[in-house]
Amino acid sequence: MKIAPSILNAPLDNLEKLLEELKDAYMIHLDVMDGVFVKNISFGKHFCEEIKRLSKLPLDIHLMVENPVDHLKDFLNLSPKFITVHIESNDVKKSIELIKKNGVGVGLAFNPETPIDQVKMFIKDVDLVLVMTVNPGFGGQKFIEKCLSKVDFLQLLKKENNFIVEVDGGVDDSNLNYCRDRGVDVSVVGSYLYKLKNKSEWLKANK
Ligand code: DX5
Ligand code: ZN
């Protein structure tokens, strides 16, 4: 299972040093929040551009915004590995088409209370399914274990479709192995990682 560090709760006093410590991760997870879809406002394209400039790792952009179509152009310009939109946001179909047309990996995210079977409508066009394991908006929340049943459902769909499964929120050493055993491909890790003394060693060990 691969690790995608989330920058949301990272110490930002020395971005260069931070990204050097994260260099053994699979990709960098960037949480864009508009203050409407979720209560919080995080950062936008300028910050993501800076991360791209300072890191060789692919970008994994998670849009927690009400109207993704209004913002996609800015993030498509960064040629990330994935852009993920929420199934609960507006114009999901149009957003997916736009991402795909630009040759970027399409991600589709599900809040903890949203039924996962809705993924079937879009499964042919999706490269990544993001299972939220906390309610979106903030880092540092507790992992909601029951969300892992969605991962089981996705394993069945994987037999006939080509996509990866990512979990996001509250991942730490106490649940990382459950995620791996259930077949999660990528875990987003935020707060837990930044509490560790040696982040790069942990990332190397979990490569
Ligand atoms: C929550 C974000 C997550 C979050 C993960 O809305 O999507 O990516 O930053 O951070 P932790 O690991 O602290 O839950
Ligand atoms: Zn996220």
PDB file of C-alpha atoms and ligand atoms in Angstrom:
ATOM      1  CA  MET A   1       0.000   0.000   0.000  1.00  0.00           C
ATOM      2  CA  LYS A   2       1.282   3.420  -0.948  1.00  0.00           C
ATOM      3  CA  ILE A   3       1.251   6.610   1.126  1.00  0.00           C
ATOM      4  CA  ALA A   4       0.124  10.060  -0.006  1.00  0.00           C
ATOM      5  CA  PRO A   5       0.963  12.682   2.648  1.00  0.00           C
ATOM      6  CA  SER A   6      -1.659  15.401   3.025  1.00  0.00           C
ATOM      7  CA  ILE A   7      -0.184  18.880   3.301  1.00  0.00           C
ATOM      8  CA  LEU A   8      -3.241  20.327   5.104  1.00  0.00           C
ATOM      9  CA  ASN A   9      -1.864  20.041   8.644  1.00  0.00           C
ATOM     10  CA  ALA A  10       1.819  20.061   7.762  1.00  0.00           C
ATOM     11  CA  PRO A  11       4.225  22.581   9.295  1.00  0.00           C
ATOM     12  CA  LEU A  12       4.676  25.188   6.553  1.00  0.00           C
ATOM     13  CA  ASP A  13       7.564  27.218   7.937  1.00  0.00           C
ATOM     14  CA  ASN A  14      10.058  25.503   5.621  1.00  0.00           C
ATOM     15  CA  LEU A  15       8.375  23.992   2.569  1.00  0.00           C
ATOM     16  CA  GLU A  16      11.629  22.911   0.970  1.00  0.00           C
ATOM     17  CA  LYS A  17      12.667  20.936   4.060  1.00  0.00           C
ATOM     18  CA  LEU A  18       9.178  19.437   4.370  1.00  0.00           C
ATOM     19  CA  LEU A  19       9.109  18.212   0.783  1.00  0.00           C
ATOM     20  CA  GLU A  20      12.589  16.767   1.125  1.00  0.00           C
ATOM     21  CA  GLU A  21      11.334  14.737   4.117  1.00  0.00           C
ATOM     22  CA  LEU A  22       8.354  13.528   2.061  1.00  0.00           C
ATOM     23  CA  LYS A  23      10.330  12.518  -1.002  1.00  0.00           C
ATOM     24  CA  ASP A  24       9.779   8.759  -0.463  1.00  0.00           C
ATOM     25  CA  ALA A  25       6.009   9.105  -0.597  1.00  0.00           C
ATOM     26  CA  TYR A  26       3.993   7.960  -3.609  1.00  0.00           C
ATOM     27  CA  MET A  27       2.395  11.349  -4.290  1.00  0.00           C
ATOM     28  CA  ILE A  28       1.493  14.571  -2.489  1.00  0.00           C
ATOM     29  CA  HIS A  29      -2.162  14.948  -1.463  1.00  0.00           C
ATOM     30  CA  LEU A  30      -3.460  18.529  -1.709  1.00  0.00           C
ATOM     31  CA  ASP A  31      -6.784  19.386  -0.033  1.00  0.00           C
ATOM     32  CA  VAL A  32      -8.454  22.320  -1.753  1.00  0.00           C
ATOM     33  CA  MET A  33     -11.456  23.658   0.221  1.00  0.00           C
ATOM     34  CA  ASP A  34     -13.792  26.485  -0.755  1.00  0.00           C
ATOM     35  CA  GLY A  35     -15.520  27.250   2.562  1.00  0.00           C
ATOM     36  CA  VAL A  36     -18.874  26.228   0.980  1.00  0.00           C
ATOM     37  CA  PHE A  37     -18.696  22.506   0.283  1.00  0.00           C
ATOM     38  CA  VAL A  38     -16.889  22.266   3.610  1.00  0.00           C
ATOM     39  CA  LYS A  39     -16.694  24.922   6.342  1.00  0.00           C
ATOM     40  CA  ASN A  40     -12.975  25.388   6.041  1.00  0.00           C
ATOM     41  CA  ILE A  41     -10.971  27.311   3.440  1.00  0.00           C
ATOM     42  CA  SER A  42      -7.524  25.842   2.812  1.00  0.00           C
ATOM     43  CA  PHE A  43      -5.421  26.883  -0.190  1.00  0.00           C
ATOM     44  CA  GLY A  44      -5.696  27.254  -3.935  1.00  0.00           C
ATOM     45  CA  LYS A  45      -3.695  26.971  -7.124  1.00  0.00           C
ATOM     46  CA  HIS A  46      -0.796  29.246  -6.135  1.00  0.00           C
ATOM     47  CA  PHE A  47       0.102  27.082  -3.173  1.00  0.00           C
ATOM     48  CA  CYS A  48      -0.237  23.927  -5.305  1.00  0.00           C
ATOM     49  CA  GLU A  49       2.041  25.512  -7.917  1.00  0.00           C
ATOM     50  CA  GLU A  50       4.667  26.099  -5.258  1.00  0.00           C
ATOM     51  CA  ILE A  51       4.470  22.458  -4.133  1.00  0.00           C
ATOM     52  CA  LYS A  52       4.905  21.371  -7.733  1.00  0.00           C
ATOM     53  CA  ARG A  53       7.937  23.627  -8.109  1.00  0.00           C
ATOM     54  CA  LEU A  54       9.581  22.240  -4.976  1.00  0.00           C
ATOM     55  CA  SER A  55       8.805  18.528  -5.326  1.00  0.00           C
ATOM     56  CA  LYS A  56       9.380  15.894  -7.986  1.00  0.00           C
ATOM     57  CA  LEU A  57       6.441  13.847  -6.686  1.00  0.00           C
ATOM     58  CA  PRO A  58       3.159  13.640  -8.580  1.00  0.00           C
ATOM     59  CA  LEU A  59       0.272  15.721  -7.242  1.00  0.00           C
ATOM     60  CA  ASP A  60      -2.987  14.231  -5.989  1.00  0.00           C
ATOM     61  CA  ILE A  61      -5.465  17.118  -5.868  1.00  0.00           C
ATOM     62  CA  HIS A  62      -8.583  16.602  -3.741  1.00  0.00           C
ATOM     63  CA  LEU A  63     -11.222  19.236  -4.518  1.00  0.00           C
ATOM     64  CA  MET A  64     -13.647  19.795  -1.656  1.00  0.00           C
ATOM     65  CA  VAL A  65     -15.528  22.496  -3.533  1.00  0.00           C
ATOM     66  CA  GLU A  66     -19.206  22.987  -4.378  1.00  0.00           C
ATOM     67  CA  ASN A  67     -18.675  23.724  -8.098  1.00  0.00           C
ATOM     68  CA  PRO A  68     -15.571  21.868  -9.349  1.00  0.00           C
ATOM     69  CA  VAL A  69     -16.122  22.916 -12.980  1.00  0.00           C
ATOM     70  CA  ASP A  70     -15.414  26.549 -11.987  1.00  0.00           C
ATOM     71  CA  HIS A  71     -12.000  25.592 -10.581  1.00  0.00           C
ATOM     72  CA  LEU A  72     -10.796  22.713 -12.734  1.00  0.00           C
ATOM     73  CA  LYS A  73      -8.892  24.744 -15.311  1.00  0.00           C
ATOM     74  CA  ASP A  74      -6.534  26.139 -12.652  1.00  0.00           C
ATOM     75  CA  PHE A  75      -5.654  22.690 -11.369  1.00  0.00           C
ATOM     76  CA  LEU A  76      -5.544  20.935 -14.754  1.00  0.00           C
ATOM     77  CA  ASN A  77      -2.816  23.416 -15.709  1.00  0.00           C
ATOM     78  CA  LEU A  78      -0.621  21.816 -13.040  1.00  0.00           C
ATOM     79  CA  SER A  79      -0.789  18.412 -14.825  1.00  0.00           C
ATOM     80  CA  PRO A  80      -1.356  16.469 -11.595  1.00  0.00           C
ATOM     81  CA  LYS A  81      -1.520  12.683 -11.483  1.00  0.00           C
ATOM     82  CA  PHE A  82      -5.100  12.809 -10.188  1.00  0.00           C
ATOM     83  CA  ILE A  83      -7.826  15.367  -9.600  1.00  0.00           C
ATOM     84  CA  THR A  84     -10.576  14.089  -7.318  1.00  0.00           C
ATOM     85  CA  VAL A  85     -14.031  15.643  -7.174  1.00  0.00           C
ATOM     86  CA  HIS A  86     -16.776  14.734  -4.710  1.00  0.00           C
ATOM     87  CA  ILE A  87     -19.845  12.809  -5.823  1.00  0.00           C
ATOM     88  CA  GLU A  88     -21.819  15.205  -3.574  1.00  0.00           C
ATOM     89  CA  SER A  89     -20.671  18.292  -5.534  1.00  0.00           C
ATOM     90  CA  ASN A  90     -22.351  19.864  -8.595  1.00  0.00           C
ATOM     91  CA  ASP A  91     -21.875  18.793 -12.219  1.00  0.00           C
ATOM     92  CA  VAL A  92     -19.985  15.600 -11.438  1.00  0.00           C
ATOM     93  CA  LYS A  93     -20.421  14.207 -14.949  1.00  0.00           C
ATOM     94  CA  LYS A  94     -19.096  17.369 -16.581  1.00  0.00           C
ATOM     95  CA  SER A  95     -16.168  17.526 -14.147  1.00  0.00           C
ATOM     96  CA  ILE A  96     -15.184  13.935 -14.891  1.00  0.00           C
ATOM     97  CA  GLU A  97     -15.354  14.586 -18.645  1.00  0.00           C
ATOM     98  CA  LEU A  98     -13.177  17.676 -18.319  1.00  0.00           C
ATOM     99  CA  ILE A  99     -10.520  15.939 -16.230  1.00  0.00           C
ATOM    100  CA  LYS A 100     -10.429  12.942 -18.556  1.00  0.00           C
ATOM    101  CA  LYS A 101     -10.257  15.083 -21.691  1.00  0.00           C
ATOM    102  CA  ASN A 102      -7.133  16.726 -20.300  1.00  0.00           C
ATOM    103  CA  GLY A 103      -5.343  13.419 -19.756  1.00  0.00           C
ATOM    104  CA  VAL A 104      -5.379  13.681 -15.937  1.00  0.00           C
ATOM    105  CA  GLY A 105      -6.408  10.760 -13.696  1.00  0.00           C
ATOM    106  CA  VAL A 106     -10.046  11.038 -12.599  1.00  0.00           C
ATOM    107  CA  GLY A 107     -10.793  10.649  -8.893  1.00  0.00           C
ATOM    108  CA  LEU A 108     -14.238  10.418  -7.315  1.00  0.00           C
ATOM    109  CA  ALA A 109     -14.659  10.913  -3.543  1.00  0.00           C
ATOM    110  CA  PHE A 110     -17.386   9.681  -1.197  1.00  0.00           C
ATOM    111  CA  ASN A 111     -18.234  11.247   2.161  1.00  0.00           C
ATOM    112  CA  PRO A 112     -18.758   8.809   5.051  1.00  0.00           C
ATOM    113  CA  GLU A 113     -22.565   9.031   4.809  1.00  0.00           C
ATOM    114  CA  THR A 114     -22.786   8.740   1.011  1.00  0.00           C
ATOM    115  CA  PRO A 115     -23.684   5.272  -0.328  1.00  0.00           C
ATOM    116  CA  ILE A 116     -20.843   3.820  -2.380  1.00  0.00           C
ATOM    117  CA  ASP A 117     -23.074   2.069  -4.936  1.00  0.00           C
ATOM    118  CA  GLN A 118     -23.474   5.429  -6.718  1.00  0.00           C
ATOM    119  CA  VAL A 119     -19.948   4.863  -7.993  1.00  0.00           C
ATOM    120  CA  LYS A 120     -21.364   2.409 -10.545  1.00  0.00           C
ATOM    121  CA  MET A 121     -22.689   5.277 -12.699  1.00  0.00           C
ATOM    122  CA  PHE A 122     -19.177   6.577 -13.289  1.00  0.00           C
ATOM    123  CA  ILE A 123     -16.978   3.546 -12.814  1.00  0.00           C
ATOM    124  CA  LYS A 124     -15.873   3.243 -16.450  1.00  0.00           C
ATOM    125  CA  ASP A 125     -14.374   6.754 -16.363  1.00  0.00           C
ATOM    126  CA  VAL A 126     -12.837   6.721 -12.912  1.00  0.00           C
ATOM    127  CA  ASP A 127      -9.146   6.010 -12.172  1.00  0.00           C
ATOM    128  CA  LEU A 128      -9.288   6.478  -8.388  1.00  0.00           C
ATOM    129  CA  VAL A 129     -12.083   6.113  -5.838  1.00  0.00           C
ATOM    130  CA  LEU A 130     -11.476   8.082  -2.651  1.00  0.00           C
ATOM    131  CA  VAL A 131     -13.241   6.711   0.426  1.00  0.00           C
ATOM    132  CA  MET A 132     -13.428   9.458   3.055  1.00  0.00           C
ATOM    133  CA  THR A 133     -12.761   7.960   6.481  1.00  0.00           C
ATOM    134  CA  VAL A 134     -13.604  11.258   8.238  1.00  0.00           C
ATOM    135  CA  ASN A 135     -16.079  13.998   7.397  1.00  0.00           C
ATOM    136  CA  PRO A 136     -14.224  16.324   5.042  1.00  0.00           C
ATOM    137  CA  GLY A 137     -13.058  19.762   6.104  1.00  0.00           C
ATOM    138  CA  PHE A 138     -10.396  19.269   8.739  1.00  0.00           C
ATOM    139  CA  GLY A 139      -7.298  17.244   9.437  1.00  0.00           C
ATOM    140  CA  GLY A 140      -6.722  15.473  12.745  1.00  0.00           C
ATOM    141  CA  GLN A 141     -10.109  13.732  13.097  1.00  0.00           C
ATOM    142  CA  LYS A 142     -10.771  10.174  14.212  1.00  0.00           C
ATOM    143  CA  PHE A 143     -10.844   7.395  11.608  1.00  0.00           C
ATOM    144  CA  ILE A 144     -14.401   6.084  10.974  1.00  0.00           C
ATOM    145  CA  GLU A 145     -13.855   2.351  10.703  1.00  0.00           C
ATOM    146  CA  LYS A 146     -17.231   1.449   9.213  1.00  0.00           C
ATOM    147  CA  CYS A 147     -16.209   3.259   5.995  1.00  0.00           C
ATOM    148  CA  LEU A 148     -13.918   0.328   5.235  1.00  0.00           C
ATOM    149  CA  SER A 149     -16.950  -1.732   4.193  1.00  0.00           C
ATOM    150  CA  LYS A 150     -16.981   0.535   1.114  1.00  0.00           C
ATOM    151  CA  VAL A 151     -13.500  -0.736   0.316  1.00  0.00           C
ATOM    152  CA  ASP A 152     -14.859  -4.310   0.334  1.00  0.00           C
ATOM    153  CA  PHE A 153     -17.566  -3.290  -2.138  1.00  0.00           C
ATOM    154  CA  LEU A 154     -14.962  -1.626  -4.358  1.00  0.00           C
ATOM    155  CA  GLN A 155     -12.835  -4.790  -4.404  1.00  0.00           C
ATOM    156  CA  LEU A 156     -15.704  -6.540  -6.173  1.00  0.00           C
ATOM    157  CA  LEU A 157     -15.950  -3.783  -8.802  1.00  0.00           C
ATOM    158  CA  LYS A 158     -12.197  -3.949  -9.312  1.00  0.00           C
ATOM    159  CA  LYS A 159     -12.541  -7.384 -10.868  1.00  0.00           C
ATOM    160  CA  GLU A 160     -14.002  -5.803 -13.987  1.00  0.00           C
ATOM    161  CA  ASN A 161     -12.778  -2.221 -13.802  1.00  0.00           C
ATOM    162  CA  ASN A 162      -9.443  -0.540 -13.615  1.00  0.00           C
ATOM    163  CA  PHE A 163      -9.151   1.927 -10.732  1.00  0.00           C
ATOM    164  CA  ILE A 164      -7.340   2.342  -7.450  1.00  0.00           C
ATOM    165  CA  VAL A 165      -8.800   2.812  -3.974  1.00  0.00           C
ATOM    166  CA  GLU A 166      -7.617   5.605  -1.694  1.00  0.00           C
ATOM    167  CA  VAL A 167      -8.675   6.238   1.913  1.00  0.00           C
ATOM    168  CA  ASP A 168      -8.459   9.705   3.435  1.00  0.00           C
ATOM    169  CA  GLY A 169      -8.767  10.884   7.011  1.00  0.00           C
ATOM    170  CA  GLY A 170      -7.581   9.754  10.427  1.00  0.00           C
ATOM    171  CA  VAL A 171      -5.124   7.180   9.137  1.00  0.00           C
ATOM    172  CA  ASP A 172      -2.434   6.260  11.657  1.00  0.00           C
ATOM    173  CA  ASP A 173      -0.426   3.247  12.808  1.00  0.00           C
ATOM    174  CA  SER A 174      -3.481   1.804  14.599  1.00  0.00           C
ATOM    175  CA  ASN A 175      -5.537   1.405  11.403  1.00  0.00           C
ATOM    176  CA  LEU A 176      -2.953   1.394   8.601  1.00  0.00           C
ATOM    177  CA  ASN A 177      -2.723  -2.387   8.565  1.00  0.00           C
ATOM    178  CA  TYR A 178      -6.527  -2.794   8.385  1.00  0.00           C
ATOM    179  CA  CYS A 179      -6.483  -0.535   5.333  1.00  0.00           C
ATOM    180  CA  ARG A 180      -3.706  -2.570   3.738  1.00  0.00           C
ATOM    181  CA  ASP A 181      -5.443  -5.887   4.528  1.00  0.00           C
ATOM    182  CA  ARG A 182      -8.751  -4.690   3.102  1.00  0.00           C
ATOM    183  CA  GLY A 183      -7.030  -3.913  -0.208  1.00  0.00           C
ATOM    184  CA  VAL A 184      -6.602  -0.145  -0.058  1.00  0.00           C
ATOM    185  CA  ASP A 185      -4.043   0.962  -2.662  1.00  0.00           C
ATOM    186  CA  VAL A 186      -3.189   4.416  -1.295  1.00  0.00           C
ATOM    187  CA  SER A 187      -3.653   5.874   2.184  1.00  0.00           C
ATOM    188  CA  VAL A 188      -3.623   9.610   2.715  1.00  0.00           C
ATOM    189  CA  VAL A 189      -1.798  10.407   5.950  1.00  0.00           C
ATOM    190  CA  GLY A 190      -1.742  13.882   7.518  1.00  0.00           C
ATOM    191  CA  SER A 191      -1.584  14.673  11.233  1.00  0.00           C
ATOM    192  CA  TYR A 192      -0.113  11.320  12.251  1.00  0.00           C
ATOM    193  CA  LEU A 193       2.859  11.753   9.936  1.00  0.00           C
ATOM    194  CA  TYR A 194       3.688  15.231  11.223  1.00  0.00           C
ATOM    195  CA  LYS A 195       3.849  14.001  14.802  1.00  0.00           C
ATOM    196  CA  LEU A 196       6.587  11.551  13.899  1.00  0.00           C
ATOM    197  CA  LYS A 197      10.199  12.467  14.597  1.00  0.00           C
ATOM    198  CA  ASN A 198      11.481  10.766  11.492  1.00  0.00           C
ATOM    199  CA  LYS A 199       8.957  11.149   8.696  1.00  0.00           C
ATOM    200  CA  SER A 200      11.270  10.043   5.908  1.00  0.00           C
ATOM    201  CA  GLU A 201      12.176   6.815   7.728  1.00  0.00           C
ATOM    202  CA  TRP A 202       8.480   6.021   8.271  1.00  0.00           C
ATOM    203  CA  LEU A 203       7.711   6.711   4.614  1.00  0.00           C
ATOM    204  CA  LYS A 204      10.584   4.486   3.502  1.00  0.00           C
ATOM    205  CA  ALA A 205       9.343   1.686   5.800  1.00  0.00           C
ATOM    206  CA  ASN A 206       5.823   2.004   4.377  1.00  0.00           C
ATOM    207  CA  LYS A 207       6.820   2.204   0.734  1.00  0.00           C
TER     208      LYS A 207
HETATM  209  C1  DX5 B   1      -9.923  16.049   5.253  1.00  0.00           C
HETATM  210  C2  DX5 B   1      -8.835  15.921   4.221  1.00  0.00           C
HETATM  211  C3  DX5 B   1      -7.732  14.977   4.561  1.00  0.00           C
HETATM  212  C4  DX5 B   1      -6.945  15.319   5.772  1.00  0.00           C
HETATM  213  C5  DX5 B   1      -6.154  14.132   6.227  1.00  0.00           C
HETATM  214  O1  DX5 B   1     -10.937  16.839   4.751  1.00  0.00           O
HETATM  215  O2  DX5 B   1      -9.381  15.498   2.989  1.00  0.00           O
HETATM  216  O3  DX5 B   1      -6.851  14.809   3.443  1.00  0.00           O
HETATM  217  O4  DX5 B   1      -6.068  16.385   5.547  1.00  0.00           O
HETATM  218  O5  DX5 B   1      -5.514  14.483   7.381  1.00  0.00           O
HETATM  219  P1  DX5 B   1      -5.527  13.561   8.687  1.00  0.00           P
HETATM  220  O6  DX5 B   1      -4.626  12.410   8.364  1.00  0.00           O
HETATM  221  O7  DX5 B   1      -4.992  14.480   9.716  1.00  0.00           O
HETATM  222  O8  DX5 B   1      -6.928  13.146   8.932  1.00  0.00           O
HETATM  223 ZN    ZN B   2      -8.000  14.866   1.266  1.00  0.00          ZN
END
